[in-house]
Amino acid sequence: MDVDLLIHAAALVTVLAALLMWLLLYTRLSAPLNRQLTAAAETGEVLPNGRALQVKWDSLIDARAALQGIAVAASCVVLLA
């Protein structure tokens, strides 16, 4: 098997895996937090656990950004391979 084809395939798998992990992280953890925080902001309600929700959301953003960065970098490898 050609080395370029292996690199191309590995990069494609990396893109897919990173984006699927990002989607899972977002739908399972970030989106529910976003809904709670947005609903409270729209109604002017002060959440008793608002600070904890924000800390949890903040802790997830680095992982989500890293996964997107990995997906973009692997996409570049696909384009260049």
PDB file of C-alpha atoms in Angstrom:
ATOM      1  CA  MET A   1       0.000   0.000   0.000  1.00  0.00           C
ATOM      2  CA  ASP A   2       1.246   3.473  -0.854  1.00  0.00           C
ATOM      3  CA  VAL A   3       2.548   5.565   2.066  1.00  0.00           C
ATOM      4  CA  ASP A   4       0.683   8.657   0.845  1.00  0.00           C
ATOM      5  CA  LEU A   5      -2.554   6.686   0.841  1.00  0.00           C
ATOM      6  CA  LEU A   6      -1.910   5.546   4.417  1.00  0.00           C
ATOM      7  CA  ILE A   7      -1.223   9.119   5.530  1.00  0.00           C
ATOM      8  CA  HIS A   8      -4.352  10.302   3.745  1.00  0.00           C
ATOM      9  CA  ALA A   9      -6.486   7.569   5.351  1.00  0.00           C
ATOM     10  CA  ALA A  10      -5.047   8.188   8.824  1.00  0.00           C
ATOM     11  CA  ALA A  11      -5.701  11.915   8.514  1.00  0.00           C
ATOM     12  CA  LEU A  12      -9.282  11.291   7.389  1.00  0.00           C
ATOM     13  CA  VAL A  13      -9.883   8.964  10.332  1.00  0.00           C
ATOM     14  CA  THR A  14      -8.404  11.599  12.653  1.00  0.00           C
ATOM     15  CA  VAL A  15     -10.728  14.274  11.243  1.00  0.00           C
ATOM     16  CA  LEU A  16     -13.751  12.036  11.650  1.00  0.00           C
ATOM     17  CA  ALA A  17     -12.807  10.944  15.172  1.00  0.00           C
ATOM     18  CA  ALA A  18     -12.099  14.493  16.367  1.00  0.00           C
ATOM     19  CA  LEU A  19     -15.357  15.845  14.969  1.00  0.00           C
ATOM     20  CA  LEU A  20     -17.389  12.962  16.381  1.00  0.00           C
ATOM     21  CA  MET A  21     -15.825  13.462  19.817  1.00  0.00           C
ATOM     22  CA  TRP A  22     -16.527  17.213  19.552  1.00  0.00           C
ATOM     23  CA  LEU A  23     -20.148  16.514  18.628  1.00  0.00           C
ATOM     24  CA  LEU A  24     -20.556  14.083  21.512  1.00  0.00           C
ATOM     25  CA  LEU A  25     -19.000  16.534  23.972  1.00  0.00           C
ATOM     26  CA  TYR A  26     -21.208  19.352  22.721  1.00  0.00           C
ATOM     27  CA  THR A  27     -24.521  17.468  22.611  1.00  0.00           C
ATOM     28  CA  ARG A  28     -24.060  15.650  25.911  1.00  0.00           C
ATOM     29  CA  LEU A  29     -22.474  18.366  28.039  1.00  0.00           C
ATOM     30  CA  SER A  30     -22.211  21.833  26.498  1.00  0.00           C
ATOM     31  CA  ALA A  31     -25.641  22.148  24.869  1.00  0.00           C
ATOM     32  CA  PRO A  32     -27.611  21.391  28.063  1.00  0.00           C
ATOM     33  CA  LEU A  33     -25.509  23.961  29.937  1.00  0.00           C
ATOM     34  CA  ASN A  34     -26.053  26.488  27.133  1.00  0.00           C
ATOM     35  CA  ARG A  35     -29.817  25.942  27.288  1.00  0.00           C
ATOM     36  CA  GLN A  36     -29.930  26.520  31.050  1.00  0.00           C
ATOM     37  CA  LEU A  37     -27.734  29.614  30.943  1.00  0.00           C
ATOM     38  CA  THR A  38     -29.555  31.088  27.921  1.00  0.00           C
ATOM     39  CA  ALA A  39     -33.003  30.512  29.419  1.00  0.00           C
ATOM     40  CA  ALA A  40     -31.942  32.234  32.632  1.00  0.00           C
ATOM     41  CA  ALA A  41     -30.437  35.165  30.735  1.00  0.00           C
ATOM     42  CA  GLU A  42     -33.549  35.617  28.580  1.00  0.00           C
ATOM     43  CA  THR A  43     -35.902  35.641  31.577  1.00  0.00           C
ATOM     44  CA  GLY A  44     -33.597  37.643  33.825  1.00  0.00           C
ATOM     45  CA  GLU A  45     -33.565  34.798  36.322  1.00  0.00           C
ATOM     46  CA  VAL A  46     -30.567  34.357  38.608  1.00  0.00           C
ATOM     47  CA  LEU A  47     -29.666  30.701  38.830  1.00  0.00           C
ATOM     48  CA  PRO A  48     -28.636  29.491  42.286  1.00  0.00           C
ATOM     49  CA  ASN A  49     -26.023  27.275  40.628  1.00  0.00           C
ATOM     50  CA  GLY A  50     -25.182  29.734  37.860  1.00  0.00           C
ATOM     51  CA  ARG A  51     -21.546  30.081  38.836  1.00  0.00           C
ATOM     52  CA  ALA A  52     -21.079  26.297  38.903  1.00  0.00           C
ATOM     53  CA  LEU A  53     -22.743  25.991  35.477  1.00  0.00           C
ATOM     54  CA  GLN A  54     -20.429  28.651  34.065  1.00  0.00           C
ATOM     55  CA  VAL A  55     -17.348  26.955  35.537  1.00  0.00           C
ATOM     56  CA  LYS A  56     -18.440  23.639  34.001  1.00  0.00           C
ATOM     57  CA  TRP A  57     -19.037  25.301  30.610  1.00  0.00           C
ATOM     58  CA  ASP A  58     -15.636  27.029  30.818  1.00  0.00           C
ATOM     59  CA  SER A  59     -13.945  23.715  31.583  1.00  0.00           C
ATOM     60  CA  LEU A  60     -15.349  22.205  28.375  1.00  0.00           C
ATOM     61  CA  ILE A  61     -14.417  24.980  25.959  1.00  0.00           C
ATOM     62  CA  ASP A  62     -10.701  24.108  25.909  1.00  0.00           C
ATOM     63  CA  ALA A  63     -11.406  20.492  24.964  1.00  0.00           C
ATOM     64  CA  ARG A  64     -13.886  21.546  22.279  1.00  0.00           C
ATOM     65  CA  ALA A  65     -11.427  24.058  20.815  1.00  0.00           C
ATOM     66  CA  ALA A  66      -8.602  21.499  20.861  1.00  0.00           C
ATOM     67  CA  LEU A  67     -10.740  18.929  19.052  1.00  0.00           C
ATOM     68  CA  GLN A  68     -11.671  21.460  16.382  1.00  0.00           C
ATOM     69  CA  GLY A  69      -8.018  22.424  16.011  1.00  0.00           C
ATOM     70  CA  ILE A  70      -7.040  18.779  15.582  1.00  0.00           C
ATOM     71  CA  ALA A  71      -9.765  18.343  12.958  1.00  0.00           C
ATOM     72  CA  VAL A  72      -8.586  21.414  11.028  1.00  0.00           C
ATOM     73  CA  ALA A  73      -4.934  20.324  11.181  1.00  0.00           C
ATOM     74  CA  ALA A  74      -5.818  16.821  10.000  1.00  0.00           C
ATOM     75  CA  SER A  75      -7.941  18.326   7.214  1.00  0.00           C
ATOM     76  CA  CYS A  76      -4.884  20.271   6.075  1.00  0.00           C
ATOM     77  CA  VAL A  77      -2.899  17.030   5.995  1.00  0.00           C
ATOM     78  CA  VAL A  78      -5.644  15.469   3.857  1.00  0.00           C
ATOM     79  CA  LEU A  79      -5.469  18.377   1.427  1.00  0.00           C
ATOM     80  CA  LEU A  80      -1.677  18.282   1.222  1.00  0.00           C
ATOM     81  CA  ALA A  81      -1.225  14.499   1.099  1.00  0.00           C
TER      82      ALA A  81
END
